[in-house]
Every structure is written in C-alpha cells, then in structure tokens.
C-alpha cells in the first residue's frame, strides 16, 4: 500500500472579496506531523476552511491534491469521505444529537450503505477511545458539545478524530484554552493516531503542545503564505524571539503584502 499524500499547491483564498491566502504550498505524507505557526490573522484558519470547503472561503487559485484527486473540486461531504478531517478552532454545538449518534452517523457516512459499523463494535470502540482520553462515559449521551467547557470541546474533537480515523487531519488551535492535563490527553489521542496511513497538520500559536506531540516539520506562515520551514527547533526559536524577531530576520514588514 502506498503512503497517502496531501499536496497543497499555490493556494489562493479570498474572504468577502479580500485576498487572505496568497500562494500557500504544503506537502504532508502519511506518517508525518507538521506544525503551522504564525501570528493572528495571517490566514491559518482560512487555509483549513478552504481545504474543507467552507462556502465563505473562495478559492481563487491553486490545488489541494489528496492522493492525486483535487479536494477543491469535491463537495464538502466528499472531502470527508476522501479522508479529510478538521478539528475546528471553535467547535460547534449540535443540539438534539448525542455524541454517540453523531459519531455513528459520521462513521457510517464514510463507510457507505451496506458497510455500516456493527453497533456492538461501535460501542466497544467508543468505550475504549473515551477511556484513553479519560472522558466520562456520560459524554457519549450528551448532545454534541452543548454545554461543554472549552477543554471538553477540544477533547471531543480528538475523540471524533480517533473514531473517524481519517487519512489527514487539520487540528486548528486544538491547544487553545487547555489546561496542562487536557493538553496531555489531546497529545495522547493524536500520538495514538501516528501511523504511515495518517498525516496531520497542527495549527498552533504555542510551542507548548509540541513538547507533547513531536512535529516532523514546522512551518511559519505570515501574510498569507509559508515564509519559513524547518524542524522542531523552529518552534523553539519562535518562542524565544517572537514573530517580530522572525519578521526582522526574514526582512518582512508589518503590512507588507507578500506577492505570490
Ligand atoms: N468568515 C470571515 N469573514 C470575514 N473575514 C474573515 C473570515 N475568516 C477570516 N477572515 C479574515 O481573514 C484574515 C485571516 O483570518 P484567519 O484565517 O482566521 O487567521 P489566523 O487563523 O491565522 O489567525 C483575518 O483578517 C480575518 O479577519
Ligand atoms: Mg485561526
């Protein structure tokens, strides 16, 4: 079996007519975990939303190939079925639908008619994964994210990730608002997914999470594109120098629009 590959080439995205992402390139192979760092408002979430097909984000150029097929040509549900997963910066609440129902529907949606997961197998797997995340079983019967604390929502996103077993995941600020214990559970969940059939892009502001999830590659994004790529030491450098230090090093001015 060949290792899956996600290849984003020269992606351009506009929001409400304003150009936000301006020539974004990134290739992730199965087995790799990449971190994407960058100041607020630089377009990190916009990249994630565009790849997942959020209708507000207008792709004006480029491609995002998952094993050779362009995600950008697919409907949102097709992107999920193709193996993409997004843990959102602000997970939404789904009132009236329990977590267990939601997960089972999502899993079966991916597996397709006639290939549904047997109920007992589903419940066993759910039990096991919730245990691993030290989530109370009552969360299975609560409505999706309704009344969850910030940390519980993030942990629930990781539960979805572990249950759906996508080929590629984008985790958008999965660490924001987490205390140190929650951070460790999130890391444990992501690390449990590590295999050559799974690739991951972790969008984060802080090096902290990367102490627990070791990235293979770290990218810095500014003004709508990746301006520097390196190893885990790049995250440490950012922590020490801040984005201003990196801007100075790369000769990037504050409001400069980087032309792709
Ligand atoms: N839905 C939206 N409506 C209007 N502007 C948006 C929307 N999403 C993003 N933007 C704008 O695009 C820019 C990049 O935002 P975002 O991708 O969220 O940045 P980051 O995730 O790097 O902090 C910001 O100026 C933001 O205000
Ligand atoms: Mg963001």
mmCIF file of C-alpha atoms and ligand atoms in Angstrom:
data_model
loop_
_atom_site.group_PDB
_atom_site.id
_atom_site.type_symbol
_atom_site.label_atom_id
_atom_site.label_comp_id
_atom_site.label_asym_id
_atom_site.label_seq_id
_atom_site.Cartn_x
_atom_site.Cartn_y
_atom_site.Cartn_z
ATOM 1 C CA UNK A 1 0.000 0.000 0.000
ATOM 2 C CA UNK A 2 1.324 3.429 -0.865
ATOM 3 C CA UNK A 3 1.565 6.099 1.787
ATOM 4 C CA UNK A 4 -1.144 8.791 1.376
ATOM 5 C CA UNK A 5 -0.083 12.288 0.412
ATOM 6 C CA UNK A 6 -1.742 15.684 0.747
ATOM 7 C CA UNK A 7 -0.270 18.227 -1.626
ATOM 8 C CA UNK A 8 -1.391 21.851 -1.446
ATOM 9 C CA UNK A 9 -0.034 23.919 -4.331
ATOM 10 C CA UNK A 10 -0.104 27.675 -4.746
ATOM 11 C CA UNK A 11 -3.392 28.047 -2.871
ATOM 12 C CA UNK A 12 -5.069 31.447 -3.051
ATOM 13 C CA UNK A 13 -8.149 32.204 -0.954
ATOM 14 C CA UNK A 14 -10.323 35.298 -0.622
ATOM 15 C CA UNK A 15 -12.858 36.090 2.059
ATOM 16 C CA UNK A 16 -15.562 38.615 1.194
ATOM 17 C CA UNK A 17 -13.524 39.781 -1.774
ATOM 18 C CA UNK A 18 -10.340 40.303 0.251
ATOM 19 C CA UNK A 19 -7.306 38.221 -0.622
ATOM 20 C CA UNK A 20 -6.134 36.373 2.515
ATOM 21 C CA UNK A 21 -4.132 33.329 1.424
ATOM 22 C CA UNK A 22 -1.591 34.186 -1.238
ATOM 23 C CA UNK A 23 0.351 31.260 -2.606
ATOM 24 C CA UNK A 24 0.331 28.614 0.099
ATOM 25 C CA UNK A 25 2.357 25.454 -0.573
ATOM 26 C CA UNK A 26 2.494 22.436 1.693
ATOM 27 C CA UNK A 27 3.007 18.698 1.222
ATOM 28 C CA UNK A 28 2.313 16.208 4.009
ATOM 29 C CA UNK A 29 2.887 12.498 3.664
ATOM 30 C CA UNK A 30 1.317 9.750 5.740
ATOM 31 C CA UNK A 31 3.259 9.229 8.950
ATOM 32 C CA UNK A 32 4.203 12.910 9.212
ATOM 33 C CA UNK A 33 3.028 15.537 11.662
ATOM 34 C CA UNK A 34 3.539 19.135 10.595
ATOM 35 C CA UNK A 35 3.019 22.223 12.729
ATOM 36 C CA UNK A 36 1.810 25.504 11.215
ATOM 37 C CA UNK A 37 2.572 28.572 13.289
ATOM 38 C CA UNK A 38 2.039 32.254 12.596
ATOM 39 C CA UNK A 39 0.628 35.465 14.030
ATOM 40 C CA UNK A 40 -3.105 36.109 14.428
ATOM 41 C CA UNK A 41 -4.933 36.963 11.246
ATOM 42 C CA UNK A 42 -2.310 35.583 8.901
ATOM 43 C CA UNK A 43 -4.700 33.115 7.271
ATOM 44 C CA UNK A 44 -4.048 29.792 9.032
ATOM 45 C CA UNK A 45 -7.721 29.042 9.721
ATOM 46 C CA UNK A 46 -8.589 30.316 6.266
ATOM 47 C CA UNK A 47 -6.342 27.642 4.733
ATOM 48 C CA UNK A 48 -8.070 24.987 6.853
ATOM 49 C CA UNK A 49 -11.582 26.217 5.979
ATOM 50 C CA UNK A 50 -10.814 26.434 2.265
ATOM 51 C CA UNK A 51 -9.430 22.903 2.164
ATOM 52 C CA UNK A 52 -12.509 21.573 3.930
ATOM 53 C CA UNK A 53 -14.833 23.525 1.618
ATOM 54 C CA UNK A 54 -16.399 26.161 3.864
ATOM 55 C CA UNK A 55 -18.632 28.173 1.495
ATOM 56 C CA UNK A 56 -17.477 31.557 2.839
ATOM 57 C CA UNK A 57 -13.935 30.956 1.667
ATOM 58 C CA UNK A 58 -13.462 31.475 -2.019
ATOM 59 C CA UNK A 59 -10.577 29.628 -3.606
ATOM 60 C CA UNK A 60 -9.195 31.830 -6.364
ATOM 61 C CA UNK A 61 -6.274 29.650 -7.374
ATOM 62 C CA UNK A 62 -4.204 26.563 -6.713
ATOM 63 C CA UNK A 63 -4.971 22.972 -5.821
ATOM 64 C CA UNK A 64 -5.142 20.604 -2.867
ATOM 65 C CA UNK A 65 -4.472 17.069 -4.019
ATOM 66 C CA UNK A 66 -5.271 14.129 -1.792
ATOM 67 C CA UNK A 67 -3.728 11.080 -3.393
ATOM 68 C CA UNK A 68 -3.924 12.826 -6.725
ATOM 69 C CA UNK A 69 -7.590 13.945 -6.577
ATOM 70 C CA UNK A 70 -8.275 17.666 -6.149
ATOM 71 C CA UNK A 71 -10.216 18.224 -2.921
ATOM 72 C CA UNK A 72 -11.163 21.694 -4.116
ATOM 73 C CA UNK A 73 -13.354 20.163 -6.833
ATOM 74 C CA UNK A 74 -15.248 17.996 -4.333
ATOM 75 C CA UNK A 75 -18.393 18.653 -2.294
ATOM 76 C CA UNK A 76 -17.784 19.001 1.446
ATOM 77 C CA UNK A 77 -19.034 15.514 2.290
ATOM 78 C CA UNK A 78 -16.878 14.033 -0.463
ATOM 79 C CA UNK A 79 -13.813 15.648 1.095
ATOM 80 C CA UNK A 80 -14.630 13.969 4.391
ATOM 81 C CA UNK A 81 -15.240 10.644 2.672
ATOM 82 C CA UNK A 82 -11.947 11.030 0.813
ATOM 83 C CA UNK A 83 -10.281 11.014 4.241
ATOM 84 C CA UNK A 84 -10.032 14.624 5.424
ATOM 85 C CA UNK A 85 -10.825 15.738 8.953
ATOM 86 C CA UNK A 86 -10.861 19.202 10.510
ATOM 87 C CA UNK A 87 -10.859 19.859 14.229
ATOM 88 C CA UNK A 88 -12.237 23.365 14.348
ATOM 89 C CA UNK A 89 -10.850 26.281 16.304
ATOM 90 C CA UNK A 90 -14.385 26.913 17.534
ATOM 91 C CA UNK A 91 -16.248 23.556 17.587
ATOM 92 C CA UNK A 92 -19.970 23.970 17.029
ATOM 93 C CA UNK A 93 -22.733 22.661 19.252
ATOM 94 C CA UNK A 94 -25.319 20.307 17.765
ATOM 95 C CA UNK A 95 -28.409 20.384 19.928
ATOM 96 C CA UNK A 96 -30.644 17.314 19.973
ATOM 97 C CA UNK A 97 -27.986 14.932 18.629
ATOM 98 C CA UNK A 98 -25.988 12.854 21.093
ATOM 99 C CA UNK A 99 -22.278 12.436 20.702
ATOM 100 C CA UNK A 100 -22.696 8.696 20.139
ATOM 101 C CA UNK A 101 -25.362 9.190 17.431
ATOM 102 C CA UNK A 102 -23.277 11.860 15.782
ATOM 103 C CA UNK A 103 -20.161 9.679 15.670
ATOM 104 C CA UNK A 104 -22.001 6.609 14.439
ATOM 105 C CA UNK A 105 -23.683 8.587 11.674
ATOM 106 C CA UNK A 106 -20.380 10.158 10.658
ATOM 107 C CA UNK A 107 -18.598 6.787 10.606
ATOM 108 C CA UNK A 108 -21.367 5.150 8.598
ATOM 109 C CA UNK A 109 -21.489 8.111 6.229
ATOM 110 C CA UNK A 110 -17.875 7.395 5.404
ATOM 111 C CA UNK A 111 -18.261 3.627 5.198
ATOM 112 C CA UNK A 112 -21.256 3.840 2.876
ATOM 113 C CA UNK A 113 -24.503 1.918 2.620
ATOM 114 C CA UNK A 114 -24.309 -1.809 3.251
ATOM 115 C CA UNK A 115 -20.987 -1.429 5.074
ATOM 116 C CA UNK A 116 -22.217 0.130 8.339
ATOM 117 C CA UNK A 117 -20.231 -0.476 11.504
ATOM 118 C CA UNK A 118 -21.909 -3.142 13.695
ATOM 119 C CA UNK A 119 -23.455 -1.489 16.767
ATOM 120 C CA UNK A 120 -21.544 -3.585 19.307
ATOM 121 C CA UNK A 121 -18.249 -2.929 17.597
ATOM 122 C CA UNK A 122 -19.022 0.788 17.518
ATOM 123 C CA UNK A 123 -19.885 0.888 21.220
ATOM 124 C CA UNK A 124 -16.784 -1.081 22.176
ATOM 125 C CA UNK A 125 -14.521 1.177 20.145
ATOM 126 C CA UNK A 126 -16.191 4.294 21.564
ATOM 127 C CA UNK A 127 -15.745 2.966 25.082
ATOM 128 C CA UNK A 128 -12.082 2.228 24.517
ATOM 129 C CA UNK A 129 -11.268 5.595 22.965
ATOM 130 C CA UNK A 130 -13.180 7.565 25.606
ATOM 131 C CA UNK A 131 -11.245 5.639 28.240
ATOM 132 C CA UNK A 132 -7.987 6.558 26.581
ATOM 133 C CA UNK A 133 -8.968 10.234 26.674
ATOM 134 C CA UNK A 134 -10.206 9.853 30.252
ATOM 135 C CA UNK A 135 -13.627 11.126 29.176
ATOM 136 C CA UNK A 136 -16.564 10.265 31.392
ATOM 137 C CA UNK A 137 -18.952 7.834 29.639
ATOM 138 C CA UNK A 138 -21.801 10.304 30.133
ATOM 139 C CA UNK A 139 -20.325 12.406 27.349
ATOM 140 C CA UNK A 140 -21.465 9.738 24.857
ATOM 141 C CA UNK A 141 -25.101 10.548 25.621
ATOM 142 C CA UNK A 142 -24.777 14.310 25.868
ATOM 143 C CA UNK A 143 -25.680 16.492 22.905
ATOM 144 C CA UNK A 144 -22.640 17.291 20.768
ATOM 145 C CA UNK A 145 -20.618 19.995 22.513
ATOM 146 C CA UNK A 146 -23.718 21.506 24.171
ATOM 147 C CA UNK A 147 -22.665 22.987 27.476
ATOM 148 C CA UNK A 148 -19.174 21.508 27.150
ATOM 149 C CA UNK A 149 -16.338 23.575 28.582
ATOM 150 C CA UNK A 150 -13.660 24.808 26.171
ATOM 151 C CA UNK A 151 -11.366 21.948 27.145
ATOM 152 C CA UNK A 152 -14.134 19.342 26.879
ATOM 153 C CA UNK A 153 -14.965 20.553 23.366
ATOM 154 C CA UNK A 154 -11.366 20.163 22.295
ATOM 155 C CA UNK A 155 -11.158 16.716 23.805
ATOM 156 C CA UNK A 156 -14.354 15.837 21.979
ATOM 157 C CA UNK A 157 -12.759 16.900 18.693
ATOM 158 C CA UNK A 158 -9.940 14.443 19.404
ATOM 159 C CA UNK A 159 -12.491 11.724 20.177
ATOM 160 C CA UNK A 160 -14.036 12.377 16.742
ATOM 161 C CA UNK A 161 -10.587 12.180 15.179
ATOM 162 C CA UNK A 162 -9.862 8.841 16.859
ATOM 163 C CA UNK A 163 -13.251 7.383 15.940
ATOM 164 C CA UNK A 164 -13.253 8.542 12.309
ATOM 165 C CA UNK A 165 -9.630 7.584 11.602
ATOM 166 C CA UNK A 166 -9.131 9.962 8.667
ATOM 167 C CA UNK A 167 -6.097 9.903 6.380
ATOM 168 C CA UNK A 168 -5.320 13.546 7.081
ATOM 169 C CA UNK A 169 -6.336 15.800 9.939
ATOM 170 C CA UNK A 170 -6.042 19.529 10.373
ATOM 171 C CA UNK A 171 -6.189 20.478 14.039
ATOM 172 C CA UNK A 172 -6.850 24.203 14.327
ATOM 173 C CA UNK A 173 -5.690 25.580 17.673
ATOM 174 C CA UNK A 174 -6.610 22.363 19.405
ATOM 175 C CA UNK A 175 -4.497 23.558 22.336
ATOM 176 C CA UNK A 176 -6.063 26.976 22.898
ATOM 177 C CA UNK A 177 -7.720 27.317 26.264
ATOM 178 C CA UNK A 178 -6.485 23.950 27.521
ATOM 179 C CA UNK A 179 -5.018 23.354 30.936
ATOM 180 C CA UNK A 180 -1.974 21.143 31.184
ATOM 181 C CA UNK A 181 -3.920 17.907 31.828
ATOM 182 C CA UNK A 182 -6.252 18.451 28.883
ATOM 183 C CA UNK A 183 -3.223 19.221 26.738
ATOM 184 C CA UNK A 184 -1.744 15.843 27.634
ATOM 185 C CA UNK A 185 -4.968 13.989 26.748
ATOM 186 C CA UNK A 186 -5.129 15.767 23.419
ATOM 187 C CA UNK A 187 -1.495 14.844 22.753
ATOM 188 C CA UNK A 188 -2.097 11.255 23.794
ATOM 189 C CA UNK A 189 -5.004 10.996 21.361
ATOM 190 C CA UNK A 190 -3.063 12.486 18.455
ATOM 191 C CA UNK A 191 0.013 10.370 19.198
ATOM 192 C CA UNK A 192 -2.158 7.244 19.248
ATOM 193 C CA UNK A 193 -3.065 8.013 15.616
ATOM 194 C CA UNK A 194 0.532 8.022 14.443
ATOM 195 C CA UNK A 195 0.959 5.598 11.555
ATOM 196 C CA UNK A 196 2.053 5.777 7.958
ATOM 197 C CA UNK A 197 -1.606 5.921 6.942
ATOM 198 C CA UNK A 198 -2.187 9.149 8.830
ATOM 199 C CA UNK A 199 -0.803 12.642 8.339
ATOM 200 C CA UNK A 200 -1.545 15.673 10.462
ATOM 201 C CA UNK A 201 -1.299 19.450 10.344
ATOM 202 C CA UNK A 202 -1.335 21.089 13.749
ATOM 203 C CA UNK A 203 -2.100 24.806 13.715
ATOM 204 C CA UNK A 204 -0.846 26.363 16.919
ATOM 205 C CA UNK A 205 0.494 29.555 18.440
ATOM 206 C CA UNK A 206 2.485 27.873 21.111
ATOM 207 C CA UNK A 207 5.472 25.607 21.303
ATOM 208 C CA UNK A 208 3.921 24.085 24.474
ATOM 209 C CA UNK A 209 1.795 21.500 22.629
ATOM 210 C CA UNK A 210 4.815 20.494 20.558
ATOM 211 C CA UNK A 211 6.552 19.291 23.713
ATOM 212 C CA UNK A 212 3.931 16.533 23.780
ATOM 213 C CA UNK A 213 3.348 15.992 20.065
ATOM 214 C CA UNK A 214 6.704 15.974 18.302
ATOM 215 C CA UNK A 215 6.283 17.534 14.859
ATOM 216 C CA UNK A 216 8.459 16.306 11.997
ATOM 217 C CA UNK A 217 8.264 19.664 10.243
ATOM 218 C CA UNK A 218 7.431 23.192 11.450
ATOM 219 C CA UNK A 219 6.209 25.940 9.114
ATOM 220 C CA UNK A 220 5.852 29.631 9.825
ATOM 221 C CA UNK A 221 3.082 31.471 7.981
ATOM 222 C CA UNK A 222 2.967 35.234 7.546
ATOM 223 C CA UNK A 223 0.894 37.458 5.277
ATOM 224 C CA UNK A 224 -0.915 34.544 3.664
ATOM 225 C CA UNK A 225 1.918 32.165 2.862
ATOM 226 C CA UNK A 226 4.606 29.998 4.380
ATOM 227 C CA UNK A 227 7.750 32.050 4.881
ATOM 228 C CA UNK A 228 9.961 29.551 6.672
ATOM 229 C CA UNK A 229 10.115 25.771 7.121
ATOM 230 C CA UNK A 230 12.308 23.815 9.491
ATOM 231 C CA UNK A 231 12.397 21.212 12.232
ATOM 232 C CA UNK A 232 11.101 21.392 15.821
ATOM 233 C CA UNK A 233 13.871 23.892 16.631
ATOM 234 C CA UNK A 234 11.979 26.485 14.584
ATOM 235 C CA UNK A 235 9.142 26.435 17.124
ATOM 236 C CA UNK A 236 11.656 26.982 19.917
ATOM 237 C CA UNK A 237 13.200 29.873 18.027
ATOM 238 C CA UNK A 238 9.767 31.475 17.606
ATOM 239 C CA UNK A 239 9.038 31.042 21.293
ATOM 240 C CA UNK A 240 12.293 32.794 22.126
ATOM 241 C CA UNK A 241 12.202 35.592 19.540
ATOM 242 C CA UNK A 242 8.503 36.064 18.828
ATOM 243 C CA UNK A 243 7.049 36.730 15.399
ATOM 244 C CA UNK A 244 8.660 40.165 15.319
ATOM 245 C CA UNK A 245 12.092 38.586 15.637
ATOM 246 C CA UNK A 246 11.326 36.273 12.741
ATOM 247 C CA UNK A 247 9.937 39.138 10.646
ATOM 248 C CA UNK A 248 13.172 41.058 11.200
ATOM 249 C CA UNK A 249 15.253 38.015 10.291
ATOM 250 C CA UNK A 250 13.321 37.449 7.076
ATOM 251 C CA UNK A 251 13.009 41.155 6.244
ATOM 252 C CA UNK A 252 9.207 41.091 6.263
ATOM 253 C CA UNK A 253 7.488 44.398 7.006
ATOM 254 C CA UNK A 254 4.341 44.643 9.064
ATOM 255 C CA UNK A 255 1.658 45.376 6.494
ATOM 256 C CA UNK A 256 3.608 44.197 3.555
ATOM 257 C CA UNK A 257 1.535 42.078 1.258
ATOM 258 C CA UNK A 258 3.698 39.231 0.067
ATOM 259 C CA UNK A 259 3.053 38.808 -3.616
ATOM 260 C CA UNK A 260 2.994 35.201 -4.671
HETATM 261 N N1 LIG B 1 -15.550 34.397 7.804
HETATM 262 C C1 LIG B 1 -14.813 35.505 7.701
HETATM 263 N N2 LIG B 1 -15.373 36.699 7.432
HETATM 264 C C2 LIG B 1 -14.621 37.810 7.319
HETATM 265 N N3 LIG B 1 -13.284 37.854 7.444
HETATM 266 C C3 LIG B 1 -12.660 36.698 7.718
HETATM 267 C C4 LIG B 1 -13.381 35.469 7.861
HETATM 268 N N4 LIG B 1 -12.494 34.487 8.120
HETATM 269 C C5 LIG B 1 -11.285 35.082 8.149
HETATM 270 N N5 LIG B 1 -11.378 36.399 7.899
HETATM 271 C C6 LIG B 1 -10.261 37.351 7.882
HETATM 272 O O1 LIG B 1 -9.169 36.732 7.241
HETATM 273 C C7 LIG B 1 -7.956 37.035 7.927
HETATM 274 C C8 LIG B 1 -7.277 35.729 8.327
HETATM 275 O O2 LIG B 1 -8.042 35.086 9.335
HETATM 276 P P1 LIG B 1 -7.711 33.656 9.892
HETATM 277 O O3 LIG B 1 -7.517 32.722 8.762
HETATM 278 O O4 LIG B 1 -8.752 33.312 10.883
HETATM 279 O O5 LIG B 1 -6.298 33.910 10.603
HETATM 280 P P2 LIG B 1 -5.497 33.012 11.633
HETATM 281 O O6 LIG B 1 -6.202 31.706 11.752
HETATM 282 O O7 LIG B 1 -4.126 32.906 11.040
HETATM 283 O O8 LIG B 1 -5.466 33.777 12.918
HETATM 284 C C9 LIG B 1 -8.326 37.918 9.098
HETATM 285 O O9 LIG B 1 -8.104 39.254 8.725
HETATM 286 C C10 LIG B 1 -9.798 37.644 9.286
HETATM 287 O O10 LIG B 1 -10.468 38.740 9.838
HETATM 288 MG MG1 LIG B 2 -7.137 30.780 13.350
#
